Short mmCIF file of C-alpha atoms in Angstrom, two decimals:
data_model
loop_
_atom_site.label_atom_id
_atom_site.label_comp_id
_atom_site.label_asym_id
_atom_site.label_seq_id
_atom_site.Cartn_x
_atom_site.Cartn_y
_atom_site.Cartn_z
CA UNK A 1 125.25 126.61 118.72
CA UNK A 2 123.70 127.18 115.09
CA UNK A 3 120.97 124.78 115.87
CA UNK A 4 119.22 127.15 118.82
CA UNK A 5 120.07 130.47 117.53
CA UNK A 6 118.61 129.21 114.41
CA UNK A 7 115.61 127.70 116.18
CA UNK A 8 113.40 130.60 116.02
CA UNK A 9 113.87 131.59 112.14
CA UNK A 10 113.49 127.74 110.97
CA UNK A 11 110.27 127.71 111.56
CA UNK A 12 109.82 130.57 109.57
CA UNK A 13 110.93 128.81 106.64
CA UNK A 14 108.55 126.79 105.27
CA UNK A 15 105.81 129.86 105.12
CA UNK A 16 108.93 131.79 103.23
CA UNK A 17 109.15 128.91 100.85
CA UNK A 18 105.29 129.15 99.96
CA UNK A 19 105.50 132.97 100.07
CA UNK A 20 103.10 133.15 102.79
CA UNK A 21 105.40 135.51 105.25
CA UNK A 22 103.94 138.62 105.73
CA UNK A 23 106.65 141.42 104.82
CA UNK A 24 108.00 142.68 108.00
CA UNK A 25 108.90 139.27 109.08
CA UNK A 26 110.63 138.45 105.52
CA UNK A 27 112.98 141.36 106.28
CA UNK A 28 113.87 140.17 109.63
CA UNK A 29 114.44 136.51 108.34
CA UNK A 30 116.55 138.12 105.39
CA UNK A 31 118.93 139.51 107.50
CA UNK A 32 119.40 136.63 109.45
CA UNK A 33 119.75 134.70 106.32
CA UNK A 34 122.44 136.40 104.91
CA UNK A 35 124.81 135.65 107.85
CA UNK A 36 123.22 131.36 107.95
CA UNK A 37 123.76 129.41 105.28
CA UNK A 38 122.47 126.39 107.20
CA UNK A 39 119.15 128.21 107.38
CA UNK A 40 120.24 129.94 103.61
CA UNK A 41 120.38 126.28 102.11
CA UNK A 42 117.52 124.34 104.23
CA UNK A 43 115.44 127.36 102.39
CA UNK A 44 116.57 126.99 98.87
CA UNK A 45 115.30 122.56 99.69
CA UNK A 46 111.82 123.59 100.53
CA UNK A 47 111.61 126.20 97.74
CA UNK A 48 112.48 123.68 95.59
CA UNK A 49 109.81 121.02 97.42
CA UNK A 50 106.99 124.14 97.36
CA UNK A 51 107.84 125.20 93.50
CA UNK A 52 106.48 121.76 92.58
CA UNK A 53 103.27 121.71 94.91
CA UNK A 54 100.99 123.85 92.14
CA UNK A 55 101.40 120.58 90.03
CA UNK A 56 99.23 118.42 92.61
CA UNK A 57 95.49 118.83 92.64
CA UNK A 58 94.58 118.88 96.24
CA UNK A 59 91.20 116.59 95.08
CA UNK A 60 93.65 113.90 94.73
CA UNK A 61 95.24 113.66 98.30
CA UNK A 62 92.55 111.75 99.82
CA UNK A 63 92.82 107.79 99.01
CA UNK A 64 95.05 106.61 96.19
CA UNK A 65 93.33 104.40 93.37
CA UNK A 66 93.77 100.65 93.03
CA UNK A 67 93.87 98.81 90.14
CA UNK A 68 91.27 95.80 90.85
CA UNK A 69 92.02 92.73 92.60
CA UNK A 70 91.95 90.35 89.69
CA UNK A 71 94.76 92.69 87.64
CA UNK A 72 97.15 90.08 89.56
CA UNK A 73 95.84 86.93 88.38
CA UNK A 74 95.61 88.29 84.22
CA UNK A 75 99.25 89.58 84.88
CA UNK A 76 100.28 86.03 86.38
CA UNK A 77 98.46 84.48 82.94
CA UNK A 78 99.85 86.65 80.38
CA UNK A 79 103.49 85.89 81.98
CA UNK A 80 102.90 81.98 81.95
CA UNK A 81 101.08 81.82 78.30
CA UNK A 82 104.37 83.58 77.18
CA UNK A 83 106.32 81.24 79.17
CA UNK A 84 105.03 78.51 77.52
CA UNK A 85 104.75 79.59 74.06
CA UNK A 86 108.86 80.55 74.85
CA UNK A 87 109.48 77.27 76.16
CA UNK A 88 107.65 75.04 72.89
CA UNK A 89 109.38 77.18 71.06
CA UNK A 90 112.99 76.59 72.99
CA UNK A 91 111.70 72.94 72.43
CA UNK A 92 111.28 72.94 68.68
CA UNK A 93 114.51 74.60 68.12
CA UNK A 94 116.61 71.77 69.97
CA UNK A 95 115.30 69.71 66.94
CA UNK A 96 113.61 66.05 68.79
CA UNK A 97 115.01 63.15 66.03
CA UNK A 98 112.05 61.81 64.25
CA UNK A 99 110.88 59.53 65.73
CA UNK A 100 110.41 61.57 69.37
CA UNK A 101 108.40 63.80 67.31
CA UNK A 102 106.24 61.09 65.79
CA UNK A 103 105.76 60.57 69.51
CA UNK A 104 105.15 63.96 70.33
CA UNK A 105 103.10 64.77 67.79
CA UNK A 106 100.69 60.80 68.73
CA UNK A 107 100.41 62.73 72.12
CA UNK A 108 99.76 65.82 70.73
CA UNK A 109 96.61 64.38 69.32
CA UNK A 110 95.66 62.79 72.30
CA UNK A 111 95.76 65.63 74.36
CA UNK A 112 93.79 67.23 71.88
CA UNK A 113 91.15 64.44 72.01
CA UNK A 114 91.43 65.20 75.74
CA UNK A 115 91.08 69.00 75.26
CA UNK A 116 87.80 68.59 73.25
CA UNK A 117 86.85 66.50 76.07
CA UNK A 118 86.41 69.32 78.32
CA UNK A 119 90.09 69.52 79.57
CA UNK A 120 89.28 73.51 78.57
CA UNK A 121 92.47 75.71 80.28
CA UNK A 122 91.14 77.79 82.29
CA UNK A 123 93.29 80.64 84.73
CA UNK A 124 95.83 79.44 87.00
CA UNK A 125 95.96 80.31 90.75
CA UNK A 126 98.16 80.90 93.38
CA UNK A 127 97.97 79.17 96.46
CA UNK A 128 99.62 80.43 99.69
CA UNK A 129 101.02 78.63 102.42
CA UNK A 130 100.54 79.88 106.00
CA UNK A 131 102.04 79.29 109.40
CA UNK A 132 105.56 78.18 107.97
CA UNK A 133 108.47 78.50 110.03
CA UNK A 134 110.30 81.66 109.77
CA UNK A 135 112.62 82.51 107.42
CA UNK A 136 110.77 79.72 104.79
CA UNK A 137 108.55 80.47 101.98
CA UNK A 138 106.67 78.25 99.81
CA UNK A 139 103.99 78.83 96.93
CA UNK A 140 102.81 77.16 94.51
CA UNK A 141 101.12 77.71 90.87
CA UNK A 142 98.78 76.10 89.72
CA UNK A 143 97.54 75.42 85.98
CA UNK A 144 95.02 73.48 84.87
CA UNK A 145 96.33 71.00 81.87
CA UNK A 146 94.90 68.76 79.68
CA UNK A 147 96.48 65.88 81.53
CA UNK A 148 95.36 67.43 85.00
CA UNK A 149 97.53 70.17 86.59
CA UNK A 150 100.65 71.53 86.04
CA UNK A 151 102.38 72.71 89.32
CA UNK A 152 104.95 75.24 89.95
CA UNK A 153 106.57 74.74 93.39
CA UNK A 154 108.96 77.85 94.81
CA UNK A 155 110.58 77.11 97.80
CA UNK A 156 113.21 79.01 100.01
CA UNK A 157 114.66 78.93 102.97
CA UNK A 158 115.27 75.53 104.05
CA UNK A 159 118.43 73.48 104.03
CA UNK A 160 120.24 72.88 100.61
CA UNK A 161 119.21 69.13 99.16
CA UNK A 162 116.03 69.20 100.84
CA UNK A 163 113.33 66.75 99.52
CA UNK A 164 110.42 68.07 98.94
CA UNK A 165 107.46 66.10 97.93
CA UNK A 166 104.10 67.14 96.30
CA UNK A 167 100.40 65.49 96.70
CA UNK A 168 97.46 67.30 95.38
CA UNK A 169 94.17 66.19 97.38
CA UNK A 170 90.99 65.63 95.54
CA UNK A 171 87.56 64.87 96.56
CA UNK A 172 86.74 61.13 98.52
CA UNK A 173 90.36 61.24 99.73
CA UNK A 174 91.69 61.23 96.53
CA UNK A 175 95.44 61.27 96.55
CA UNK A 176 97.67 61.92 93.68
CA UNK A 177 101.08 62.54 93.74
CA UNK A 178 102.98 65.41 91.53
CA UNK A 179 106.67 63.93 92.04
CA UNK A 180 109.26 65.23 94.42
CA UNK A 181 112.16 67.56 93.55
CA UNK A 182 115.19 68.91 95.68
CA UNK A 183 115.44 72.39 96.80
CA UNK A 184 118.75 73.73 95.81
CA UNK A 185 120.36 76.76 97.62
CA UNK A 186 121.54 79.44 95.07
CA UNK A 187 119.64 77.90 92.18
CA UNK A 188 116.49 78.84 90.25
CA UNK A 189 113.98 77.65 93.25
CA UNK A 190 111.02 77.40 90.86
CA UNK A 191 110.44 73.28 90.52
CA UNK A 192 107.65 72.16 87.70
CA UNK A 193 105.73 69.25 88.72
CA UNK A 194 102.53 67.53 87.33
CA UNK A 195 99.99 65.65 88.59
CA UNK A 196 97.31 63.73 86.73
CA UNK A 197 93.91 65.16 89.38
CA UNK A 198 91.97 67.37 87.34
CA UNK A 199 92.85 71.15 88.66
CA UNK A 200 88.81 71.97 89.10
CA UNK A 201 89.00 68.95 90.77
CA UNK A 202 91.44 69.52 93.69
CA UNK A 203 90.86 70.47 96.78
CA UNK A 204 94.11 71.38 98.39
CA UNK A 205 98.00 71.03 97.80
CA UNK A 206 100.45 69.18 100.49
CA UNK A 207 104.26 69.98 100.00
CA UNK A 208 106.37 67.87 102.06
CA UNK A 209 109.49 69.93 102.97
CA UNK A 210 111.76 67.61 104.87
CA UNK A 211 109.82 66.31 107.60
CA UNK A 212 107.52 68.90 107.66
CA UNK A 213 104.21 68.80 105.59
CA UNK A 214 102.36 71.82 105.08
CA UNK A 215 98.92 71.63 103.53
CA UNK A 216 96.94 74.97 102.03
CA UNK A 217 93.27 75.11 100.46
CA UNK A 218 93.16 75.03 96.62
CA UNK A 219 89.99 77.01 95.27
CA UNK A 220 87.23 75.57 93.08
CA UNK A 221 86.16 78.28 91.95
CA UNK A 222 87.78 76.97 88.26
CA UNK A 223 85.43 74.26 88.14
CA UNK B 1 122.80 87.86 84.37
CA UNK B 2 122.95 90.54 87.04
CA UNK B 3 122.29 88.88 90.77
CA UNK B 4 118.68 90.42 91.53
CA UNK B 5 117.30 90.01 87.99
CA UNK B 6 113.67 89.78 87.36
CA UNK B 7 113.94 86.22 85.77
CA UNK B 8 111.22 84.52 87.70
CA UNK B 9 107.66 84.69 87.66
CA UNK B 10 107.65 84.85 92.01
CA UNK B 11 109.71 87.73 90.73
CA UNK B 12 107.67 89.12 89.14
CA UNK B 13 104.69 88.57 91.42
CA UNK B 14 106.72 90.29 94.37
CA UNK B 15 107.71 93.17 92.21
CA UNK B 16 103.74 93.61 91.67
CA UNK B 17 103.13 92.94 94.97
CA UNK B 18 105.21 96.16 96.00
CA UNK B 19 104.80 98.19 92.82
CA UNK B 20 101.80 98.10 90.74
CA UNK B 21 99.39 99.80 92.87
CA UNK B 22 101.85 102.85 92.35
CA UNK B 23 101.98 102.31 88.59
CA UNK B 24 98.56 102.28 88.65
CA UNK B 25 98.08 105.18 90.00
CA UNK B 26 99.94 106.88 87.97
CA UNK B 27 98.50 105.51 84.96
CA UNK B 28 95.18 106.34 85.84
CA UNK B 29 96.40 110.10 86.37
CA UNK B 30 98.13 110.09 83.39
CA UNK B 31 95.59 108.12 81.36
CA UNK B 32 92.79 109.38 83.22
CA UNK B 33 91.04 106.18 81.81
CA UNK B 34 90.71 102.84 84.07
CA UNK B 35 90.59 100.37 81.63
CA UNK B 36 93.56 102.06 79.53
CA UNK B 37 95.50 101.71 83.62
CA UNK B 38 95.60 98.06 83.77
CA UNK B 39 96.19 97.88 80.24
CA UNK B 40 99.34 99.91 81.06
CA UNK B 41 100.20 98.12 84.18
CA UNK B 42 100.12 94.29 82.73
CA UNK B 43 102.07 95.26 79.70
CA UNK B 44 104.57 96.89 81.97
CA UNK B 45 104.85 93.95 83.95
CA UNK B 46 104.72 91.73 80.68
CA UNK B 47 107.67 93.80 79.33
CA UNK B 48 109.80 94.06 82.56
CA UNK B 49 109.08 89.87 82.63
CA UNK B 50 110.56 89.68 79.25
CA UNK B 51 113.13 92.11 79.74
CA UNK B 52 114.12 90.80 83.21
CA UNK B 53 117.42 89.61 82.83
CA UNK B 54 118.91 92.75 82.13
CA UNK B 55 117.34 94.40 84.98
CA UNK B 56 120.34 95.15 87.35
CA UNK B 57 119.89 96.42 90.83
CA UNK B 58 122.80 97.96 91.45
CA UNK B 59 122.11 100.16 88.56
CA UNK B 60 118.86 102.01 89.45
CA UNK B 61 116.06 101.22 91.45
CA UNK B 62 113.52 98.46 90.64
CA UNK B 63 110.51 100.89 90.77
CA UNK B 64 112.73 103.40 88.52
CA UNK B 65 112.91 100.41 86.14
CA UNK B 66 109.49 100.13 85.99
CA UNK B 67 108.44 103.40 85.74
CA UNK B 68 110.40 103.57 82.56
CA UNK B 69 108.56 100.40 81.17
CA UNK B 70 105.34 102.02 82.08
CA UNK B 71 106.37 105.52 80.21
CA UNK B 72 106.99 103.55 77.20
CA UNK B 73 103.53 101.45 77.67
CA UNK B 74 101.90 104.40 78.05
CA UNK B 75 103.58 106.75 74.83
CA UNK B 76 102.56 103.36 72.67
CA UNK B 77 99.00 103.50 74.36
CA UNK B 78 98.61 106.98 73.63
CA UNK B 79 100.03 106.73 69.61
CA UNK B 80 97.55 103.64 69.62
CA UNK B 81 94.80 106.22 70.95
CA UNK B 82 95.35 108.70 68.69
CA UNK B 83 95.22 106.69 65.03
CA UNK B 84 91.42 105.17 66.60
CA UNK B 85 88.70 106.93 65.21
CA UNK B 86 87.48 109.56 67.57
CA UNK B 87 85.22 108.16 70.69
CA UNK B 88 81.61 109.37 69.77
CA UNK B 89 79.79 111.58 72.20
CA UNK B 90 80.86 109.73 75.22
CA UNK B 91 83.16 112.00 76.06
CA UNK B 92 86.31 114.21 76.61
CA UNK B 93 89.39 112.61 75.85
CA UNK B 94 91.79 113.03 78.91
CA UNK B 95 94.19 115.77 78.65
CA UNK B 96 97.53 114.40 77.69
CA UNK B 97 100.03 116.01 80.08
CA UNK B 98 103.72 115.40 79.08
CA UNK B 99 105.30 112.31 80.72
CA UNK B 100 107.75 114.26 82.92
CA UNK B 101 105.54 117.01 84.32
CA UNK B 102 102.11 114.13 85.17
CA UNK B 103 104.88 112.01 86.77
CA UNK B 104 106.14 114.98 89.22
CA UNK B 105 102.28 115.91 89.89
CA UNK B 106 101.62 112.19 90.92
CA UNK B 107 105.05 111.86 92.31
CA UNK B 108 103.88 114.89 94.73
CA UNK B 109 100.36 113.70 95.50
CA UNK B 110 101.94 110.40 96.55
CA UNK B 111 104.13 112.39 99.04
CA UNK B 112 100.68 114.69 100.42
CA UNK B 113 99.19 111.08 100.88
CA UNK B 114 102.01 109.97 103.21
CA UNK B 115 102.98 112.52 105.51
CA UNK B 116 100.89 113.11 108.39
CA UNK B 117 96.92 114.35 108.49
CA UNK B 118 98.15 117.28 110.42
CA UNK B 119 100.45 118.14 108.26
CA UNK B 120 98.53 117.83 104.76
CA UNK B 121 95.92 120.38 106.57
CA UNK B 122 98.02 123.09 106.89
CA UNK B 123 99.73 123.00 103.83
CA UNK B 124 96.00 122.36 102.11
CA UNK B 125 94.35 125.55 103.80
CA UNK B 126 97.21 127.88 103.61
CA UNK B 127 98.88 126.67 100.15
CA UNK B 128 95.54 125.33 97.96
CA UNK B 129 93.01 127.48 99.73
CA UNK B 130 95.54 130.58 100.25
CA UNK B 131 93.56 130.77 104.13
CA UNK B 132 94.87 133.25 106.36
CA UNK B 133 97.25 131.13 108.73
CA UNK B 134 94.87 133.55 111.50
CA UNK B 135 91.52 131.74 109.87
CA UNK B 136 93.32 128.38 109.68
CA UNK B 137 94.80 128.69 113.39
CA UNK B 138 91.14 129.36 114.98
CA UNK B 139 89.55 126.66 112.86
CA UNK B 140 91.85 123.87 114.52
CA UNK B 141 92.01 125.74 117.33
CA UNK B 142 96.00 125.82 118.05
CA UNK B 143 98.09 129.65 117.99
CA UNK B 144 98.86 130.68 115.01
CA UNK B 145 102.85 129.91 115.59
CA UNK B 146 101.71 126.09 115.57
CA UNK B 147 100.35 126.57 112.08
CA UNK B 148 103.71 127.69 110.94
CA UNK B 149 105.69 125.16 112.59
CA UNK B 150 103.24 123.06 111.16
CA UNK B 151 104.03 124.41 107.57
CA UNK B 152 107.78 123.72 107.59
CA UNK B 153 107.41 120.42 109.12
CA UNK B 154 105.07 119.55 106.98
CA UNK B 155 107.10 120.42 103.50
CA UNK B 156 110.32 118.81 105.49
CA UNK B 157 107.99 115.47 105.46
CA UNK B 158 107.23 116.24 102.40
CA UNK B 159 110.76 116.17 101.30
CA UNK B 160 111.65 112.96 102.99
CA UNK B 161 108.31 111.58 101.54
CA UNK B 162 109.28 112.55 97.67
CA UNK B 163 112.86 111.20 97.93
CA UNK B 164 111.08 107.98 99.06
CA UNK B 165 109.09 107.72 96.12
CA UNK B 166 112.20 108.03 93.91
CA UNK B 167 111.97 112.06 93.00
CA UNK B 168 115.57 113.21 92.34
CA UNK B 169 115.15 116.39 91.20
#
């Protein structure tokens, strides 16, 4: 059997890749080699692994760097401030008759007024949901909007046609709802909802997935 | 659109999840500057974002994919770099390795960080420090044939640990 006559000269290998066999034993291995080209070929794969080792700096092998925590969240806002600079533009292009855009542009202005009122945007978070069934996911986004919070809902796993229904919770049992939406199998999962409770406001999200209600903690910490 | 495509932001988010401490790693090797690293790494994830619908699994891998974002991020970083005026005093401006050869250097200290502490040692003492495998054999205590076997164990994890990371070479 290859594999135990061989036994003996593959460990030899890896110190004959690296050049760290002392002569004598190179000879020996040689002449084995030239009548195994199992061994011949498993040689010429760890040369080829040991040519690149002078490369690496040994200083580095310790711990690997990470980039800092909040890298996530300014990657998550410089996707959605394209997203929705994409999306007015995708709006303005489908051409609203006049008269919409009177409209849009009266509530333009007042969510300006209401942006000067201290609706400032500030980042958006994401909130997980734990102890969900297996096999389901939910998350959420939120944003904080002039008119309170814009939400975006991604669910999977459950049955196709599911109703799912969103309540953000404020302070004093505040309640306000943020619609409902159907979870669609195969489709884009990601559902946009809004919900007039100031973001900085909130306290936690409840998404009602069927007749299940799952509740996670929102942070305040964009008060 | 290819099934798989990068189209949503969840997407996105998982693909940093799994990807970016890797990418910014490597930009921080090849950059050798922090701040220039997550500049890198969100405009590589900006890009791919952008670029996601034409990112097609069954073509390459999705860290391959972003590695070739990030080698583009990181040529414009560097051409950006080099028409700023000089930094004062401060300091030595990084070395700029070529592309290829910084990517095969991280590629391999990836692969010493995942294969086994026993294994890293001995290839550390005999191959970086060029230790007699005697000298390295008393030191841990263990006969000097267990060093060896330790050697070529330790570049066959190696192997497995650089295909892994994507090295085809």
């Amino acid at each position: 059997m290859t594999a135990e006559r061989c036994r003996e000269w593959r460990e030899s290998l890896g110190a004959e890749a690296l050049g760290q066999l002392p002569d004598d034993e190179r000879a020996a291995l040689e002449a084995h080699l030239d009548g195994c080209p199992e061994c011949r070929a498993e040689l010429d794969s760890l040369a080829a692994v040991a040519r690149l080792m002078p490369l690496a700096d040994p200083e580095r092998f310790d711990a690997a760097p990470q980039p800092p925590p909040e890298l996530a969240g300014r990657v998550a806002d410089a996707i959605s401030s394209e997203r929705r600079t994409a999306r007015r533009r995708r709006r303005r292009r489908l051409g609203f008759g006049a008269g919409l855009a009177t409209a849009t542009a009266a509530a333009a202005a007042v969510l300006a007024i209401f942006a000067i009122g201290g609706g400032e945007e500030g980042p958006s978070q994401w909130v997980a949901f734990s102890s969900l069934p297996r096999g389901v996911k939910v998350d959420a986004k939120l944003e904080p909007r002039p008119f309170g919070t814009e939400i975006h809902m991604y669910v999977e796993g459950v049955r196709s046609g599911t109703l799912c229904r969103v309540t953000l919770h404020g302070p004093h049992g505040v309640r306000m709802s943020a619609g409902t939406f159907r979870y669609r199998y195969g489709a884009d999962q990601e559902a946009v909802l809004s919900s007039a409770l100031d973001m900085s406001r909130a306290s936690a999200i409840a998404v009602q997935v069927g007749s299940r209600t799952f509740v996670a903690p929102v942070g305040s910490g964009s008060a | 659109m290819p099934p798989g495509a990068l189209t949503r932001e969840r997407d996105v988010r998982e693909a940093y999840a799994a990807h970016a401490g890797e990418l910014y790693g490597f930009a921080l090797r090849s950059l050798g500057d922090a701040g220039l690293a997550e500049e890198a790494v969100q405009e590589t994830f900006l890009r791919a974002w952008r670029a996601g619908e034409r990112f097609d699994p069954q073509i390459g891998s999705l860290r391959t994919w972003l590695f070739a974002i990030l080698r583009n991020v990181t040529i414009d970083l560097g051409r950006a770099r080099a028409v700023r005026p000089p930094v004062a005093e401060a300091g030595v401006e990084p070395a700029v390795e070529p592309f290829e050869e910084a990517l095969l250097a991280w590629q391999l200290e990836e692969a010493m960080r995942r294969i086994g502490d026993q294994h890293r040692r001995v290839l550390v003492e005999t191959h970086y420090r060029g230790r007699p495998y005697a000298e390295v054999a008393e030191e841990l205590g263990v006969p000097e044939g267990t060093v060896k076997s330790r050697v070529y164990y330790g570049l066959r994890a190696l192997r497995v640990a650089l295909e892994e990371i994507g090295y085809d070479g």
